[in-house]
XYZ file of C-alpha atoms in Angstrom:
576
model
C -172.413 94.652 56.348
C -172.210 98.229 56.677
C -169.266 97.371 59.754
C -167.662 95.787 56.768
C -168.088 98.755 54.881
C -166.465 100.713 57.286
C -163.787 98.773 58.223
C -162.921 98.174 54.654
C -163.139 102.127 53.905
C -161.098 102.944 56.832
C -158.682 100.571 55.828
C -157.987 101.664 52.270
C -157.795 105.207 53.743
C -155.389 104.528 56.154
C -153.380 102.564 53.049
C -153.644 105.601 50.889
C -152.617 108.509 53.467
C -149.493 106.132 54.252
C -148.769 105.732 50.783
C -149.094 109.290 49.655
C -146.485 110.087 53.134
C -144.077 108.063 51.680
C -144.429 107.891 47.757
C -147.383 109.878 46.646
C -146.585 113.570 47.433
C -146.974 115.883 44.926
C -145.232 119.233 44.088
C -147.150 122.192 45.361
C -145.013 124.858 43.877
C -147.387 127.471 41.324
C -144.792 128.703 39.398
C -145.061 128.543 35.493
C -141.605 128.603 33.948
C -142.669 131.184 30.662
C -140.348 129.425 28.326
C -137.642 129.010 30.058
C -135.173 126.004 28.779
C -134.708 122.678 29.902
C -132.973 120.053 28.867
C -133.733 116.472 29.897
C -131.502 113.428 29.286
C -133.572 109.965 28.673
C -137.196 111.925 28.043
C -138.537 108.854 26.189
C -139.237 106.947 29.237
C -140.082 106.875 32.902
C -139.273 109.433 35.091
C -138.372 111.417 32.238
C -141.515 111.067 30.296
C -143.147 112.048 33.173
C -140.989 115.190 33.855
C -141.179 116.469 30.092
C -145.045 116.497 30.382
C -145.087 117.954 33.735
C -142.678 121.251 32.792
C -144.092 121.292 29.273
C -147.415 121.943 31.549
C -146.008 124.526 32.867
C -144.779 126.199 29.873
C -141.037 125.164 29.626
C -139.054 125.158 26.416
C -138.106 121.544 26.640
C -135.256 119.924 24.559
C -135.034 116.277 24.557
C -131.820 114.918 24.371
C -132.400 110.981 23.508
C -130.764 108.034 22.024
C -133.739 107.099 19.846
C -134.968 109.930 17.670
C -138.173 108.361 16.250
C -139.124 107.727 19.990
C -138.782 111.238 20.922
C -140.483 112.642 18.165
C -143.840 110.619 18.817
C -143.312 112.422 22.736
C -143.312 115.565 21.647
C -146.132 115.172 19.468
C -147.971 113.381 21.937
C -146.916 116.380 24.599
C -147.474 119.512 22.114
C -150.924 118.090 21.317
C -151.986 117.220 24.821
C -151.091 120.732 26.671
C -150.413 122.957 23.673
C -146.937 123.814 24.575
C -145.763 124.251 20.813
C -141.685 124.802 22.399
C -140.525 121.398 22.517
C -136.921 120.601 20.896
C -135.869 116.884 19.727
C -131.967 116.549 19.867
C -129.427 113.023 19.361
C -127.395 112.614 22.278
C -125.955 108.838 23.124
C -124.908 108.677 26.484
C -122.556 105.767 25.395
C -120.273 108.045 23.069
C -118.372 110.716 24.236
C -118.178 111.937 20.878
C -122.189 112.310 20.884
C -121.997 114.701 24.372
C -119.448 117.083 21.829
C -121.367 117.193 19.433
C -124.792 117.266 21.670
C -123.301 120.303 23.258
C -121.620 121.895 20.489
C -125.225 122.091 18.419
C -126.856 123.893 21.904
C -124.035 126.379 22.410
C -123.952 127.692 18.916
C -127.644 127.864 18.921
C -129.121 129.062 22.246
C -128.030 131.795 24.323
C -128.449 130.558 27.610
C -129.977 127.488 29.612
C -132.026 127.635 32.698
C -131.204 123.770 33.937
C -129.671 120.470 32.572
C -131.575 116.973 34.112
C -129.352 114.222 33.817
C -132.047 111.549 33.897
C -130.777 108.633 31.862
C -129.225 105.880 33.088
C -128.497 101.840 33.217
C -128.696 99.590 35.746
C -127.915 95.470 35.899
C -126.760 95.815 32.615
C -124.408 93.234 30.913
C -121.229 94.785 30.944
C -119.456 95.746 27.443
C -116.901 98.510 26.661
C -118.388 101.733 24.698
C -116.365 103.046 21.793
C -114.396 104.856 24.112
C -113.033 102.041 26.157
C -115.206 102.742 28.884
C -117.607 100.516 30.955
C -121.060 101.268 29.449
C -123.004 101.428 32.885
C -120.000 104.098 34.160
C -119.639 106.039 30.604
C -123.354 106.480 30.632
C -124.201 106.815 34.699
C -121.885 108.910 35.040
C -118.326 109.954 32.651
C -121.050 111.322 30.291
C -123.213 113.213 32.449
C -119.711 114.387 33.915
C -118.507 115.355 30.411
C -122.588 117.031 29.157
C -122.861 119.260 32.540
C -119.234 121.047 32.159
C -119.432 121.804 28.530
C -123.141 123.353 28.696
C -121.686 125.606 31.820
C -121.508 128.196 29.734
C -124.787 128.325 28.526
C -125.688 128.264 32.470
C -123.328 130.633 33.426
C -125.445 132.724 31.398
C -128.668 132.546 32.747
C -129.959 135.771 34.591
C -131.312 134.380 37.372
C -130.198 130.782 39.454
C -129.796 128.481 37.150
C -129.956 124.747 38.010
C -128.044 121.340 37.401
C -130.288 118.131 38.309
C -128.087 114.936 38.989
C -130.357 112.055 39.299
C -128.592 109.451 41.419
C -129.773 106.593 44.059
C -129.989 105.632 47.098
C -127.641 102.676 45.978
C -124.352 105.040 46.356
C -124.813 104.540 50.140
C -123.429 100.899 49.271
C -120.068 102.230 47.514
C -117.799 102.597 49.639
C -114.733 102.099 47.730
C -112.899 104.798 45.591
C -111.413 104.555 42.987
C -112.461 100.846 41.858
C -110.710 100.765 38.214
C -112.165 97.568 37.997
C -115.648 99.254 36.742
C -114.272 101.460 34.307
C -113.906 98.753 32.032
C -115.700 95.089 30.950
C -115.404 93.140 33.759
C -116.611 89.752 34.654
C -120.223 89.127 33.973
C -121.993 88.257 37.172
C -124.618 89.431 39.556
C -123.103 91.271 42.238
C -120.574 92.756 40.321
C -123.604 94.113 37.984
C -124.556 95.444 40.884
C -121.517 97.178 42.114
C -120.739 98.426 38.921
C -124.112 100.608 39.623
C -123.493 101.406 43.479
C -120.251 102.827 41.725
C -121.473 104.907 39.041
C -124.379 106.435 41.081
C -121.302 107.273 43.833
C -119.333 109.173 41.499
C -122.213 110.828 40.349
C -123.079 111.921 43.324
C -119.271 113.072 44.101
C -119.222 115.290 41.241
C -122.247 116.943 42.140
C -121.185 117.375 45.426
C -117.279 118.571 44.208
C -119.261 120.953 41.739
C -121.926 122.323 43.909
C -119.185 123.369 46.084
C -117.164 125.087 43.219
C -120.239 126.914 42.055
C -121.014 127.532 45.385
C -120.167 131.809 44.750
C -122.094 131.573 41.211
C -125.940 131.525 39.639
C -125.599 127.911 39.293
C -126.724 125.656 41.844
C -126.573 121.770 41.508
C -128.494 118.937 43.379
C -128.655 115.376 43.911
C -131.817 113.724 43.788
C -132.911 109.977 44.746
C -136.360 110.035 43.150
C -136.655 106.921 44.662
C -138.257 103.177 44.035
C -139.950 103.928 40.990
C -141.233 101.866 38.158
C -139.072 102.439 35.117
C -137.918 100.883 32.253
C -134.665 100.930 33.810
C -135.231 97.547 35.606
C -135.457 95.827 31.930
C -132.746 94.017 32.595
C -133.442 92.591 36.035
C -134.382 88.947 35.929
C -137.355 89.262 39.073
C -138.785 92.508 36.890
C -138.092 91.323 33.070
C -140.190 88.192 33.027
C -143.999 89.344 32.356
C -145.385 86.592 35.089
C -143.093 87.372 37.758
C -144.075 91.624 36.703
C -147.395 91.105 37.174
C -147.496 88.652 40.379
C -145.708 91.381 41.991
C -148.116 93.824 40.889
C -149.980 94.272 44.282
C -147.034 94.919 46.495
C -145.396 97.504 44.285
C -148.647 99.814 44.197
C -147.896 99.938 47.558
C -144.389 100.119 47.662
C -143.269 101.259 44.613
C -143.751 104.776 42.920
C -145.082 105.720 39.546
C -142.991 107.459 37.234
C -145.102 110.755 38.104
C -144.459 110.383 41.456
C -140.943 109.765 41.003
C -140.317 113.116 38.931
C -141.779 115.027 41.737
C -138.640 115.714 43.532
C -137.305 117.209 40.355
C -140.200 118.991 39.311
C -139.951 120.974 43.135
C -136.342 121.472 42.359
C -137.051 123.372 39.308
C -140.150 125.217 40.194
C -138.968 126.634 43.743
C -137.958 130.122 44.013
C -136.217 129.241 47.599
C -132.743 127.181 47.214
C -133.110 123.403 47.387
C -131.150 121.108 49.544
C -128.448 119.837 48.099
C -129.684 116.183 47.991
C -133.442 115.623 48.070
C -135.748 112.483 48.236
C -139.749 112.820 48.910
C -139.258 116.756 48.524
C -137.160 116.716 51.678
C -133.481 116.351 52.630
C -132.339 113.229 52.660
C -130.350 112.324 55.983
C -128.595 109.116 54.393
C -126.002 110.314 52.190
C -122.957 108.973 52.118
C -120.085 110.466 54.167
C -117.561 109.949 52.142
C -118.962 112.440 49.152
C -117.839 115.528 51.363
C -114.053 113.838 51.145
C -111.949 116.816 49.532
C -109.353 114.638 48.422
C -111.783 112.094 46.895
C -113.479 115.133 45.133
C -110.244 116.204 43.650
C -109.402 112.582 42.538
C -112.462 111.833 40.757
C -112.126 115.374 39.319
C -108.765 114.782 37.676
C -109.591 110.994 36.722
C -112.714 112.359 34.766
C -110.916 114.969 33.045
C -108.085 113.007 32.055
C -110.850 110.016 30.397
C -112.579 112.566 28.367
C -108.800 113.803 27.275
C -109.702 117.050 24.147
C -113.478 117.204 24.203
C -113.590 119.511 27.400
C -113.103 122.890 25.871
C -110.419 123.451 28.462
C -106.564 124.540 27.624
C -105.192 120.999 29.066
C -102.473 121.102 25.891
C -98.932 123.374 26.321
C -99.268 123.466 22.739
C -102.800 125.695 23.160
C -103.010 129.074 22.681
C -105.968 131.228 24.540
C -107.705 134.290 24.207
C -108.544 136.385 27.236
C -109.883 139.037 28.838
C -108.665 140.112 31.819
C -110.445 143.123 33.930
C -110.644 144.549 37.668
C -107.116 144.328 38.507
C -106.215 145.074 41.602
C -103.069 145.465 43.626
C -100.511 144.801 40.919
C -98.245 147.895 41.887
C -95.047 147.479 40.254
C -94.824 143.578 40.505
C -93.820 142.428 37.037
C -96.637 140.724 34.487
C -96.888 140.723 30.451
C -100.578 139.811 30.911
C -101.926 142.448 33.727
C -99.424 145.476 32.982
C -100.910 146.715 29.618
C -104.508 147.211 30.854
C -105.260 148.969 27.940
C -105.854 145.463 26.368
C -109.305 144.250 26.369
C -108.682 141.012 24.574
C -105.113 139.295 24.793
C -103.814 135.917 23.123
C -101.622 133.662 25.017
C -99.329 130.873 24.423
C -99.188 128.753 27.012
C -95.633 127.771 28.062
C -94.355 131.316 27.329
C -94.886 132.618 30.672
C -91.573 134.478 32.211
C -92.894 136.057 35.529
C -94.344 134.651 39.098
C -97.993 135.678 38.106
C -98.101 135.233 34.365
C -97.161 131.378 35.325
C -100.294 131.605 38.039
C -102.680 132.855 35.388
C -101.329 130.174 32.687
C -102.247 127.599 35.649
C -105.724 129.115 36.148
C -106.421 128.881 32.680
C -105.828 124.912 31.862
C -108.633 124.657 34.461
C -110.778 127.101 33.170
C -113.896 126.260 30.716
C -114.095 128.116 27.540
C -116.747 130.978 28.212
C -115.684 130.624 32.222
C -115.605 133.971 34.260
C -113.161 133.917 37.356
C -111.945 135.611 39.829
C -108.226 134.774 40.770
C -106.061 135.857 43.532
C -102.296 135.476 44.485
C -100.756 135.739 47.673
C -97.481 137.095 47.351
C -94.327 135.818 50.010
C -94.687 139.670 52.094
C -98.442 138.235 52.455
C -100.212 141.066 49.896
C -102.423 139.855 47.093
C -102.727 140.456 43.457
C -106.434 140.290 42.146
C -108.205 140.052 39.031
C -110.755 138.712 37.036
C -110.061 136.687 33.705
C -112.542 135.510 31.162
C -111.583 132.607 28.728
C -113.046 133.646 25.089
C -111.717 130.789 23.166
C -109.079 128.396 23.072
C -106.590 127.975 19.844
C -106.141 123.863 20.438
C -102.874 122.986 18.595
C -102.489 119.155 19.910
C -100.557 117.508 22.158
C -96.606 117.711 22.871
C -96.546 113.723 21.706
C -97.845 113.960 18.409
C -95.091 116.628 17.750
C -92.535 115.395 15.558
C -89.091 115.468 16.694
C -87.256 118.141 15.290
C -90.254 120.777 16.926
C -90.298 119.081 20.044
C -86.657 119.749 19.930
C -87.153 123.468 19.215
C -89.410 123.641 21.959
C -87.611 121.976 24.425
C -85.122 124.776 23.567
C -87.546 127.151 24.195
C -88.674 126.276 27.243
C -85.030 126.196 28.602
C -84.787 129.094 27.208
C -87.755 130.990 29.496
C -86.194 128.550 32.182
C -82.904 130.547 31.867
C -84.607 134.051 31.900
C -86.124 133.449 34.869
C -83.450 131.419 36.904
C -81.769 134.757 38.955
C -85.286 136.050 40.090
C -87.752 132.655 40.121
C -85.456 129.685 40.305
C -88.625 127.929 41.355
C -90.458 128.520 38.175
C -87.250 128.078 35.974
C -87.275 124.522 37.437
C -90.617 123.656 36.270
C -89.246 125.467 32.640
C -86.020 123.224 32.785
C -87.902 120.302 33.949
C -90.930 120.634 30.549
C -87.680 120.623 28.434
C -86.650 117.724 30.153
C -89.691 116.009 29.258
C -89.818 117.197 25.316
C -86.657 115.046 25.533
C -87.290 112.191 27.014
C -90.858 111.780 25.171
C -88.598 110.961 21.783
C -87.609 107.681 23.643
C -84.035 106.184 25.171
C -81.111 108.853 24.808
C -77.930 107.084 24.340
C -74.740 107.377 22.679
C -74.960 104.113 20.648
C -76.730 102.530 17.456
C -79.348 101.493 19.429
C -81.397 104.922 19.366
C -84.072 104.901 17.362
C -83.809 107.122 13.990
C -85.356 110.297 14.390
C -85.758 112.496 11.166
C -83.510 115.341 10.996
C -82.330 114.932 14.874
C -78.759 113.641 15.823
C -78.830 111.241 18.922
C -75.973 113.860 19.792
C -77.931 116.347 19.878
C -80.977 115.526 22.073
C -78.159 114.163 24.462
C -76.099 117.795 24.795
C -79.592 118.983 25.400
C -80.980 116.694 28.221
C -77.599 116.888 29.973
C -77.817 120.574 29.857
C -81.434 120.686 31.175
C -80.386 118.109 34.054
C -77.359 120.726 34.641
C -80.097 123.410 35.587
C -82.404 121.498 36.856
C -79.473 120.855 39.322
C -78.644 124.771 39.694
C -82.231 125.220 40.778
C -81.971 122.680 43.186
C -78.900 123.750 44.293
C -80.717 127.066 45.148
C -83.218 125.205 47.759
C -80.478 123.010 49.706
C -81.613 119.848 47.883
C -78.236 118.494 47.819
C -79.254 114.801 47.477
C -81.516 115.689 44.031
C -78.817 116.875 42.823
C -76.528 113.800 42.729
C -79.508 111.786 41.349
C -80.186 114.430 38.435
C -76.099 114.542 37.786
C -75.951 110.489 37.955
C -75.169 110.320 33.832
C -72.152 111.524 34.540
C -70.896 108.724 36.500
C -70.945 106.631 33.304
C -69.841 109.505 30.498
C -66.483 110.642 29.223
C -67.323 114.410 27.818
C -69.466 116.106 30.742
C -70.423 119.646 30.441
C -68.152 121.074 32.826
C -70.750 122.973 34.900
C -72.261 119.942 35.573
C -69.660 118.117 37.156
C -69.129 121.267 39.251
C -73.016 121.345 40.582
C -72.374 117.818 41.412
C -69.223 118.583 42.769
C -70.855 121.862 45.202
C -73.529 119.042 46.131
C -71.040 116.507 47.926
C -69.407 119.649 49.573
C -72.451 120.746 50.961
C -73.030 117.233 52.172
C -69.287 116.986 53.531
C -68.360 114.243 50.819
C -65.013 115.694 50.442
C -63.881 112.977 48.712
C -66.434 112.272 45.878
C -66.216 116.129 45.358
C -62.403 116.200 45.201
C -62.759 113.789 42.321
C -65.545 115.655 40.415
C -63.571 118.647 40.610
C -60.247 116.755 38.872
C -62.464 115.436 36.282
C -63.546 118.865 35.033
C -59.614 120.422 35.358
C -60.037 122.743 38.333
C -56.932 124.656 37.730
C -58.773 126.055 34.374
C -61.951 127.382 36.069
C -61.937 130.004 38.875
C -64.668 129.183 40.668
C -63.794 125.452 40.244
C -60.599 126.298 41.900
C -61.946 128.262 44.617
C -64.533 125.255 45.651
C -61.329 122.902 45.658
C -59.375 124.779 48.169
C -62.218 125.300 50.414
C -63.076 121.486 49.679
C -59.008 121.098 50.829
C -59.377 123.063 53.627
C -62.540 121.696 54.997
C -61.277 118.006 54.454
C -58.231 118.819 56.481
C -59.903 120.195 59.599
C -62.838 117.049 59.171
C -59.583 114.524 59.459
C -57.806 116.814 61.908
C -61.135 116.614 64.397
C -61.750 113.435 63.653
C -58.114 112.092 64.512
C -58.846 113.704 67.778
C -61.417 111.989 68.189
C -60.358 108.607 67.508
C -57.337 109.481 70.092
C -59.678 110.833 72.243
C -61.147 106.911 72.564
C -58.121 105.557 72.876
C -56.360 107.775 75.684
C -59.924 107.319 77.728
């Protein structure tokens, strides 16, 4: 008996130590947080039940941001009256509506000063697919477009925390199994069935794990660092939805292999918990409070970084606070220049300004266009420091600080007689900066170009489509005299070919601007089409135009000798 004793004892030991290697460790970390905030996605259940009662422990000022109010109202009662931490904050946020993450974010930044870490705990998984209100797939809007969309507009409130703040991204192991990118497919319903219910979570937890990886590396200079964490196997309400977990019989018959095997919801938060309480630097990706070796290779892909990036952005369209619109107008501060000399700039040469408005699109020098470009990446509240390399190899510095952004819309909900005025203006800067920056008075010529076409098909026929208080005419004149410089700036780097394509109307029309069918004209020259430029050059009346005339007798003259060497050529052959 008391062998059986033993045995049994040393048995269940042995079970336990293995168990608490591989699921049961706890955090050992001291540290009490003295009110700092948190803010916890999905608090109401699982891991992050279990999280909110471990850092309210520890004297956090939690704010629970949850789909179901009445839910996390009875937590934080529960919590408050169970460790006395009175600092516990109850806030909407539906992971399934991007309009929910604005306003979500829009009620903490006008409210609280700064943030010490955002957990993005919630999530789906096997769950029947259905579009959100946004279009979006709901187990990739609320995986990972919303976390995506949450964690850059509270940056800010980060940015401003004294000491390293932190960004939790709760992902999976699952990613390892994604290795396709970008699979449009799962942004949207798709075909209910089991493995694609399962891919459709493989993919969200990969491009949740991408951005954290593309945005640790961005922040990599800053107080913010972000991490990855697998919490593991753990036994959540997220498996709801799984047909071997969501019948009761089948939960329970399993019951004595998942003590084993599968963590509690405690257990499970752990990871976190050490990632919040450590004064060191956590790995980037943790599982079991260590590095995890098994990461995907494919989330250090640059170019997959910067694709997922864009694709984000571009879904959540207005609601990042970022000046994405040439319509916007921002306000900035701009500080610690260095090395400007006399290089010309509106923005850095009157340092005198603190604060400076600026209109996007109104740019006429080398670095105000550079700063215009920082700033439609830039986050409203975002310090950075920018620096240009100039073509001798010096650099401009300085720091800029986006205060707020003046949104004004978008160039397609313009109606057509301003996008007409502003295609105007923008060939306008386009012209001012042509004999300096022909390179940046292409991109000018190019956005008036585009004001253009946006109205719909130019032609010279009843077919246009009215357009109040704008003549067919009229947008035509313009687009072919945009095309015209577009071709003079092309004409400046050698790209003789673009320039034929870009002059192709005039193939088919009558009345050409004349300085177009002499750009097209210097274009076949270059390319020793003497013949195609001999007849551009008749159709605009060379004898009228000086430099017209001067490009058709060197045109003559470099014909002649072509046929003259190639005669000799040709009697060359024959003589042989």
């Amino acid at each position: 008996m008391f062998k059986k004793i033993c045995c049994f004892v040393f048995i269940s030991s042995f079970a336990y130590l293995i168990r608490w290697h591989y699921l049961g460790r706890k955090c050992s970390c001291r540290k009490n947080l003295n009110g700092k905030i948190v803010i916890v996605t999905g608090a109401t259940s699982g891991i992050g039940r279990a999280l909110a009662k471990e850092l309210a422990g520890k004297g956090a000022t939690l704010i629970l941001a949850c789909r179901d109010i009445q839910k996390a109202e009875n937590l934080r009662n529960e919590i408050s009256e169970n460790t006395g931490n009175p600092n516990i904050q109850v806030s909407q946020l539906d992971l399934s509506s991007l309009d929910s993450v604005s306003r979500f974010t829009e009620n903490i930044l006008a409210n609280i000063d700064s943030v010490y870490a955002l957990v993005n705990n919630a999530g789906l998984f096997y769950a029947k697919p259905r579009n959100t209100e946004d279009g979006f797939e709901e187990t990739f809007q609320v995986n990972y477009l919303s976390p995506f969309l949450l964690t850059l507009q509270l940056l800010p409130a980060l940015r401003k925390y004294e000491h390293p703040a932190r960004v939790i991204n709760v992902g999976s192991k699952s990613h390892l199994h994604a290795w396709l990118f970008p699979q449009p497919e799962y942004h949207r319903e798709f075909e209910d069935c089991p493995e694609d219910r399962f891919r459709a979570y493989f993919y969200s937890k990969f491009c949740l794990t991408l951005f954290s990886w593309k945005l640790a590396s961005l922040l990599e200079n800053s107080n913010i660092s972000v991490h990855c964490i697998d919490p593991g196997n753990t036994e959540t309400a997220i498996f709801r939805t799984f047909p071997p977990l969501a019948n009761k019989f089948s939960f329970w018959l399993q019951k004595p292999l998942r003590i084993f095997l599968v963590k509690t919801p405690r257990e499970g938060a752990q990871s976190i918990v050490h990632t919040l309480l450590t004064e060191e630097t956590p790995p980037f990706y943790l599982k079991n409070l260590q590095e995890f070796p098994g990461i995907n290779s494919r989330i250090f892909d640059p170019i997959l970084g910067i694709t997922l990036w864009r694709m984000s952005r571009k879904m959540c369209g207005n609601r990042l606070r970022s000046a994405t619109s040439e319509l916007s107008r921002c306000l900035i501060n701009v500080s610690s220049i260095e090395d400007l000399n006399n290089r010309e700039s509106d923005i850095l040469s009157p340092r005198d300004r603190e604060e400076i408005w600026i209109d996007l699109g109104s740019a006429k020098t080398p670095l105000d266009c550079y700063i215009e470009i920082f700033l439609r990446e830039m986050l409203t509240g975002e310090k950075s420091r920018c620096i240009v390399s100039t073509k001798s190899g010096e650099t401009v510095s300085f720091t800029i600080k986006l205060l707020r952004i003046d949104f004004r819309g978008y160039l397609y909900e313009l109606p057509a007689r301003e996008m007409v005025n502003l295609s105007k203006k923008y060939k306008e800067n386009g012209v001012a900066m042509f004999k300096k920056y022909p390179l940046f008075a292409h991109d000018y010529f190019s956005r008036a170009a585009k004001c253009l076409l946006s109205l719909g098909p130019l032609q010279k026929d009843n077919q246009h489509p009215p357009l109040e208080d704008v003549a067919p005419e009229e947008l035509q004149e313009l687009l072919e005299n945009n095309y015209s410089n577009i071709a003079a700036c092309l004409l400046k780097e050698s790209r003789n070919e673009d320039v034929i394509n870009v002059l192709n109307f005039t193939r088919r029309d009558h009345n050409v601007q004349e300085k177009a069918l002499y750009r097209k004209a210097q274009a076949h020259f270059n390319l020793k089409q003497y013949e195609e430029a001999k007849t551009d050059l008749e159709r605009l009346n060379y004898r009228d135009n000086r430099e017209a005339l001067a490009l058709w007798n060197k045109n003559q003259a470099e014909w002649k000798k072509y046929d003259e060497k190639y005669a000799k050529m040709v009697q060359k052959m024959f003589i042989q």
